[in-house]
Coordinates of C-alpha atoms and ligand atoms in Angstrom, one line a residue:
X1 CA 22.9 11.9 13.9
X2 CA 25.7 13.3 16.0
X3 CA 25.2 13.9 19.7
X4 CA 25.3 17.6 19.4
X5 CA 23.0 18.0 16.4
X6 CA 19.2 18.1 16.6
X7 CA 17.7 14.9 15.2
X8 CA 16.5 15.3 11.7
X9 CA 13.0 14.0 10.7
X10 CA 11.7 14.2 7.2
X11 CA 8.0 14.2 6.2
X12 CA 7.8 12.1 3.1
X13 CA 4.6 13.1 1.2
X14 CA 3.5 11.7 -2.1
X15 CA 1.5 14.2 -4.1
X16 CA -0.7 13.5 -7.0
X17 CA -2.9 16.4 -8.2
X18 CA -3.3 17.9 -4.7
X19 CA -3.5 21.7 -5.5
X20 CA -6.6 22.1 -3.4
X21 CA -5.1 20.9 -0.2
X22 CA -1.5 22.0 -0.5
X23 CA -1.9 25.5 1.0
X24 CA -3.6 24.0 4.0
X25 CA -0.9 21.3 4.3
X26 CA 2.0 23.8 4.1
X27 CA 0.4 26.0 6.7
X28 CA -0.1 23.0 9.0
X29 CA 3.5 21.9 8.5
X30 CA 4.7 25.4 9.3
X31 CA 2.9 25.3 12.6
X32 CA 4.1 21.8 13.3
X33 CA 7.7 22.7 12.7
X34 CA 7.7 25.6 15.1
X35 CA 6.1 23.4 17.8
X36 CA 8.9 20.7 17.6
X37 CA 12.4 20.8 18.9
X38 CA 13.7 18.6 16.1
X39 CA 14.7 19.6 12.6
X40 CA 11.7 18.8 10.4
X41 CA 12.3 18.8 6.7
X42 CA 9.7 17.9 4.0
X43 CA 10.3 15.7 1.0
X44 CA 7.4 16.0 -1.5
X45 CA 7.3 13.3 -4.1
X46 CA 5.3 14.7 -7.0
X47 CA 3.9 11.7 -8.7
X48 CA 3.3 13.2 -12.1
X49 CA 0.8 15.7 -11.0
X50 CA -0.9 17.5 -13.9
X51 CA -2.5 20.3 -12.0
X52 CA 0.7 22.3 -11.2
X53 CA 1.0 20.9 -7.7
X54 CA 4.8 21.0 -7.8
X55 CA 4.9 24.6 -9.0
X56 CA 2.5 25.5 -6.3
X57 CA 4.7 24.0 -3.6
X58 CA 7.7 25.9 -5.1
X59 CA 5.9 29.2 -5.0
X60 CA 4.4 28.8 -1.6
X61 CA 7.5 27.5 0.1
X62 CA 10.1 29.7 -1.5
X63 CA 10.7 31.4 1.8
X64 CA 10.5 28.2 3.9
X65 CA 13.7 26.2 4.5
X66 CA 14.2 22.5 4.2
X67 CA 11.6 21.7 1.6
X68 CA 12.4 19.5 -1.4
X69 CA 10.2 18.5 -4.3
X70 CA 11.3 15.4 -6.3
X71 CA 9.1 15.2 -9.4
X72 CA 8.8 11.8 -11.0
X73 CA 8.7 11.8 -14.8
X74 CA 5.1 10.7 -14.8
X75 CA 2.5 9.1 -12.6
X76 CA 3.9 5.9 -11.2
X77 CA 1.3 5.3 -8.4
X78 CA 1.2 5.9 -4.7
X79 CA 3.2 2.9 -3.6
X80 CA 6.1 3.7 -6.0
X81 CA 6.0 7.3 -5.0
X82 CA 6.4 6.3 -1.3
X83 CA 9.2 4.0 -2.2
X84 CA 11.0 6.7 -4.1
X85 CA 10.6 9.1 -1.1
X86 CA 12.0 6.5 1.4
X87 CA 14.9 5.8 -0.9
X88 CA 15.8 9.4 -1.4
X89 CA 15.3 10.5 2.1
X90 CA 18.5 11.4 4.0
X91 CA 17.1 12.1 7.4
X92 CA 17.5 10.2 10.7
X93 CA 13.9 9.2 10.4
X94 CA 11.1 9.5 7.8
X95 CA 7.4 9.9 8.4
X96 CA 5.3 8.8 5.4
X97 CA 2.0 10.7 5.2
X98 CA -0.8 11.6 2.9
X99 CA -0.9 15.1 1.4
X100 CA -4.5 15.6 2.4
X101 CA -4.1 16.0 6.2
X102 CA -5.8 12.7 6.8
X103 CA -2.7 11.7 8.7
X104 CA -2.7 14.3 11.5
X105 CA 0.6 16.1 12.4
X106 CA 0.0 15.8 16.1
X107 CA 0.1 12.0 15.6
X108 CA 3.3 12.5 13.7
X109 CA 4.6 14.3 16.8
X110 CA 3.7 11.2 19.0
X111 CA 5.5 9.0 16.4
X112 CA 8.7 11.1 16.8
X113 CA 8.5 10.8 20.6
X114 CA 8.2 7.0 20.4
X115 CA 11.1 6.9 18.0
X116 CA 13.2 8.9 20.4
X117 CA 12.3 6.3 23.1
X118 CA 13.8 3.6 20.8
X119 CA 11.2 2.4 18.3
X120 CA 12.3 1.8 14.8
X121 CA 8.9 1.8 13.2
X122 CA 5.9 3.7 14.6
X123 CA 2.7 3.1 12.6
X124 CA -0.6 4.9 12.9
X125 CA -3.4 2.5 13.8
X126 CA -6.9 3.8 13.0
X127 CA -9.3 3.2 15.8
X128 CA -12.0 5.0 13.9
X129 CA -12.4 6.8 10.6
X130 CA -14.5 9.9 9.9
X131 CA -16.2 10.5 6.6
X132 CA -15.7 7.0 5.4
X133 CA -18.7 5.0 4.1
X134 CA -19.9 2.0 6.1
X135 CA -19.0 -0.3 3.2
X136 CA -15.5 1.0 2.9
X137 CA -14.9 0.7 6.6
X138 CA -16.2 -2.9 6.5
X139 CA -14.3 -4.1 3.5
X140 CA -11.0 -2.5 4.7
X141 CA -11.5 -4.0 8.2
X142 CA -12.1 -7.4 6.7
X143 CA -9.2 -7.1 4.3
X144 CA -6.6 -6.5 6.9
X145 CA -7.8 -9.4 9.0
X146 CA -7.9 -11.7 5.9
X147 CA -4.5 -10.5 4.8
X148 CA -3.0 -11.5 8.1
X149 CA -4.5 -15.0 8.2
X150 CA -3.9 -15.6 4.5
X151 CA -0.3 -14.5 4.3
X152 CA 0.8 -15.4 7.9
X153 CA 2.6 -12.1 8.0
X154 CA 2.5 -10.3 11.4
X155 CA 1.0 -7.2 9.9
X156 CA -0.8 -4.7 12.1
X157 CA -4.6 -4.4 11.6
X158 CA -6.3 -1.1 10.3
X159 CA -3.0 0.4 9.4
X160 CA -2.3 2.2 6.1
X161 CA 1.0 3.8 5.1
X162 CA 1.1 6.5 7.7
X163 CA 4.2 5.5 9.7
X164 CA 7.6 6.7 11.0
X165 CA 10.6 4.6 10.0
X166 CA 14.1 5.0 11.4
X167 CA 17.3 5.3 9.3
X168 CA 18.0 1.6 9.9
X169 CA 14.6 0.6 8.5
X170 CA 15.1 2.9 5.5
X171 CA 18.4 1.3 4.7
X172 CA 16.9 -2.2 4.9
X173 CA 13.9 -1.1 2.8
X174 CA 16.2 0.1 0.1
X175 CA 17.5 -3.4 -0.4
X176 CA 14.0 -4.6 -1.3
X177 CA 13.9 -4.1 -5.0
X178 CA 10.4 -5.4 -5.6
X179 CA 8.8 -4.0 -8.8
X180 CA 5.3 -3.7 -7.2
X181 CA 6.1 -2.9 -3.6
X182 CA 3.3 -3.2 -1.1
X183 CA 5.0 -0.8 1.3
X184 CA 3.0 -1.5 4.5
X185 CA 3.5 -5.2 4.1
X186 CA 7.2 -4.9 3.3
X187 CA 7.9 -2.8 6.4
X188 CA 6.1 -5.3 8.6
X189 CA 8.2 -8.0 7.0
X190 CA 11.4 -6.2 7.8
X191 CA 10.8 -6.5 11.5
X192 CA 12.7 -4.3 13.9
X193 CA 11.0 -2.7 16.9
X194 CA 7.6 -1.8 15.7
X195 CA 5.1 0.2 17.8
X196 CA 1.6 1.6 17.2
X197 CA 0.0 4.9 17.9
X198 CA -3.7 4.9 17.8
X199 CA -5.7 7.7 16.2
X200 CA -9.0 8.7 14.7
X201 CA -8.5 9.2 11.0
X202 CA -10.2 12.4 9.8
X203 CA -11.6 12.9 6.3
X204 CA -9.7 14.6 3.5
X205 CA -9.1 18.3 4.2
X206 CA -9.7 19.2 0.6
X207 CA -9.7 17.7 -2.9
X208 CA -10.9 14.3 -4.0
X209 CA -9.5 10.8 -3.2
X210 CA -6.9 9.5 -5.7
X211 CA -7.9 6.0 -4.8
X212 CA -11.0 4.9 -6.7
X213 CA -12.4 1.5 -5.9
X214 CA -10.5 -0.1 -8.8
X215 CA -7.1 1.1 -7.6
X216 CA -8.1 0.1 -4.1
X217 CA -8.8 -3.4 -5.3
X218 CA -5.6 -3.6 -7.2
X219 CA -3.6 -2.6 -4.1
X220 CA -5.4 -5.3 -2.1
X221 CA -4.7 -8.0 -4.7
X222 CA -1.1 -6.8 -5.0
X223 CA -0.6 -7.1 -1.3
X224 CA -1.9 -10.7 -1.3
X225 CA 0.0 -11.8 -4.4
X226 CA 3.2 -10.3 -3.1
X227 CA 3.1 -12.1 0.2
X228 CA 1.5 -15.4 -0.6
X229 CA 1.5 -18.1 -3.3
X230 CA -1.5 -19.7 -1.7
X231 CA -3.9 -19.1 -4.6
X232 CA -1.7 -21.3 -6.8
X233 CA -1.8 -24.1 -4.3
X234 CA -5.5 -23.6 -3.9
X235 CA -6.0 -24.0 -7.6
X236 CA -4.2 -27.3 -7.4
X237 CA -6.2 -28.5 -4.5
X238 CA -9.5 -27.5 -6.1
X239 CA -8.4 -29.3 -9.3
X240 CA -7.7 -32.5 -7.3
X241 CA -11.0 -32.3 -5.6
X242 CA -13.0 -31.8 -8.8
X243 CA -11.1 -34.7 -10.4
X244 CA -11.9 -37.0 -7.5
X245 CA -15.5 -35.9 -7.6
X246 CA -15.8 -36.6 -11.3
X247 CA -14.2 -40.0 -10.9
X248 CA -16.9 -40.9 -8.4
X249 CA -19.5 -39.5 -10.9
X250 CA -18.1 -41.8 -13.5
X251 CA -18.5 -44.9 -11.3
X252 CA -22.1 -43.9 -10.6
X253 CA -22.8 -43.5 -14.3
X254 CA -21.4 -46.9 -15.1
X255 CA -23.3 -48.5 -12.3
X256 CA -26.6 -47.1 -13.4
X257 CA -26.1 -48.2 -17.0
X258 CA -24.7 -51.8 -16.5
X259 CA -25.9 -52.8 -13.1
X260 CA -29.3 -51.0 -12.5
X261 CA -29.9 -50.9 -16.3
X262 CA -31.7 -47.5 -16.1
X263 CA -31.3 -45.0 -18.8
X264 CA -29.9 -41.6 -17.6
X265 CA -31.9 -38.6 -18.9
X266 CA -31.5 -34.9 -18.5
X267 CA -28.1 -34.5 -20.0
X268 CA -28.8 -30.8 -20.6
X269 CA -27.1 -30.4 -17.3
X270 CA -24.0 -31.4 -19.1
X271 CA -23.6 -28.1 -20.9
X272 CA -23.9 -26.2 -17.7
X273 CA -21.3 -28.4 -16.1
X274 CA -19.0 -27.7 -19.1
X275 CA -19.5 -23.9 -18.8
X276 CA -19.0 -24.0 -15.1
X277 CA -15.7 -25.8 -15.2
X278 CA -14.7 -23.7 -18.2
X279 CA -15.2 -20.7 -16.0
X280 CA -13.2 -22.3 -13.1
X281 CA -10.4 -23.1 -15.4
X282 CA -10.2 -19.6 -16.9
X283 CA -10.3 -18.1 -13.5
X284 CA -7.4 -20.0 -12.3
X285 CA -5.6 -19.5 -15.5
X286 CA -5.9 -15.8 -14.7
X287 CA -4.6 -16.4 -11.2
X288 CA -1.6 -18.2 -12.5
X289 CA -1.2 -15.5 -15.2
X290 CA -1.1 -12.7 -12.7
X291 CA 1.7 -14.4 -10.8
X292 CA 3.5 -15.0 -14.1
X293 CA 3.1 -11.3 -14.9
X294 CA 4.7 -10.4 -11.6
X295 CA 7.6 -12.7 -12.5
X296 CA 7.9 -11.1 -15.9
X297 CA 8.0 -7.6 -14.3
X298 CA 10.7 -8.7 -11.9
X299 CA 12.8 -10.3 -14.7
X300 CA 12.7 -7.2 -16.9
X301 CA 14.1 -5.3 -13.9
X302 CA 13.2 -1.9 -15.1
X303 CA 13.8 1.0 -12.7
X304 CA 10.6 1.4 -10.7
X305 CA 10.5 5.2 -11.1
X306 CA 12.3 7.9 -13.0
X307 CA 13.1 11.2 -11.4
X308 CA 12.3 14.1 -13.7
X309 CA 13.5 17.0 -11.6
X310 CA 14.5 17.9 -8.1
X311 CA 14.0 21.2 -6.3
X312 CA 15.1 22.4 -2.9
X313 CA 14.1 25.5 -1.1
X314 CA 16.8 28.0 0.0
X315 CA 18.5 26.3 2.9
X316 CA 19.4 29.6 4.5
X317 CA 16.0 31.2 4.5
X318 CA 13.8 31.2 7.6
X319 CA 11.2 28.7 8.6
Ligands
UDP401 N1 -1.1 9.6 -4.5 C1 0.1 9.5 -5.3 N2 0.0 8.9 -6.5 C2 -1.2 8.3 -7.0 C3 -2.3 8.4 -6.1 C4 -2.2 9.0 -4.9 O1 1.1 10.0 -5.0 O2 -1.2 7.8 -8.1 C5 -0.9 10.3 -3.2 C6 -2.0 11.3 -2.9 O3 -1.7 12.6 -3.4 C7 -2.1 11.3 -1.4 C8 -1.7 9.8 -1.1 O4 -1.1 9.3 -2.2 O5 -1.1 12.1 -0.8 C9 -2.9 9.0 -0.7 O6 -4.0 9.2 -1.7 P1 -5.5 9.6 -1.3 O7 -5.4 10.5 -0.1 O8 -6.2 10.1 -2.5 O9 -6.0 8.1 -0.9 P2 -7.1 7.8 0.3 O10 -6.6 8.5 1.5 O11 -8.4 8.3 -0.2 O12 -7.0 6.3 0.4
MG402 MG1 -6.0 10.4 1.8

């Protein structure tokens, strides 16, 4: 950014089948832009939407300037879409936000103010969430706390992907070529000057969540696996413990037979022990396997996303 130019901030918005909410979003962005002194552009990353979301954005924003749509060639998933957006963004700062207006634009405004005061990363910290089930709130709350103690990463609590990142952070992020990026963790890992703005997270403005429980769980496990190898060490420790325990069991069995001369009955329990340890073994084989699968993905080194097409609104038209 040169001294004479207005700072340029880009809203990076992943979109997957968001037809229902897009008109509301574009309207809100229009109002936000006129309220801000900075140049605000929008980079939509269409993550393989099948409901014509990209076409809708093109139609509705034909007369708005500074809007781009990068359409990925298929659905690659939210984290990859965000990664693509951050890699393609050419602004002085980027704000990653949901398409569904769950990440309020006035909070984005506070993020910009903090950035102007010198912060490199400004993340949105949820102090409360509307329209979220008790169970979801509880599990998410626990997860962030567990994640921190488990990985030892200084990651903020109750924080999703809603955050502003400066140019410097975007450049550093670009160097991280992980196949399965856990974006919020990686940005914490990068360091720099990170600050929080607190907000109450509203419910979705329209449409349905694109994160069913299964995908949520995958994201949670991805986060843990990408920042810690502890499960592997835990498998080893548990194995040692069980071996030591069974050795003592063996001593006890020999003692009862040769010293106390009592016959041991009830060996039906044996089959349950066999099943139990079979289960434990399979479980940890799965844990090891999932790390191996991550290694396999890294080794293949495929591009993480493929851009299908790019569209830009007329740069000379009016806001
Ligand atoms: N999203 C995406 N690709 C996907 C799933 C979701 O780009 O495969 C986008 C979605 O359009 C939204 C954001 O990621 O802008 C977050 O999804 P959503 O709001 O459904 O998640 P939630 O807020 O319910 O956790
Ligand atoms: Mg959402």
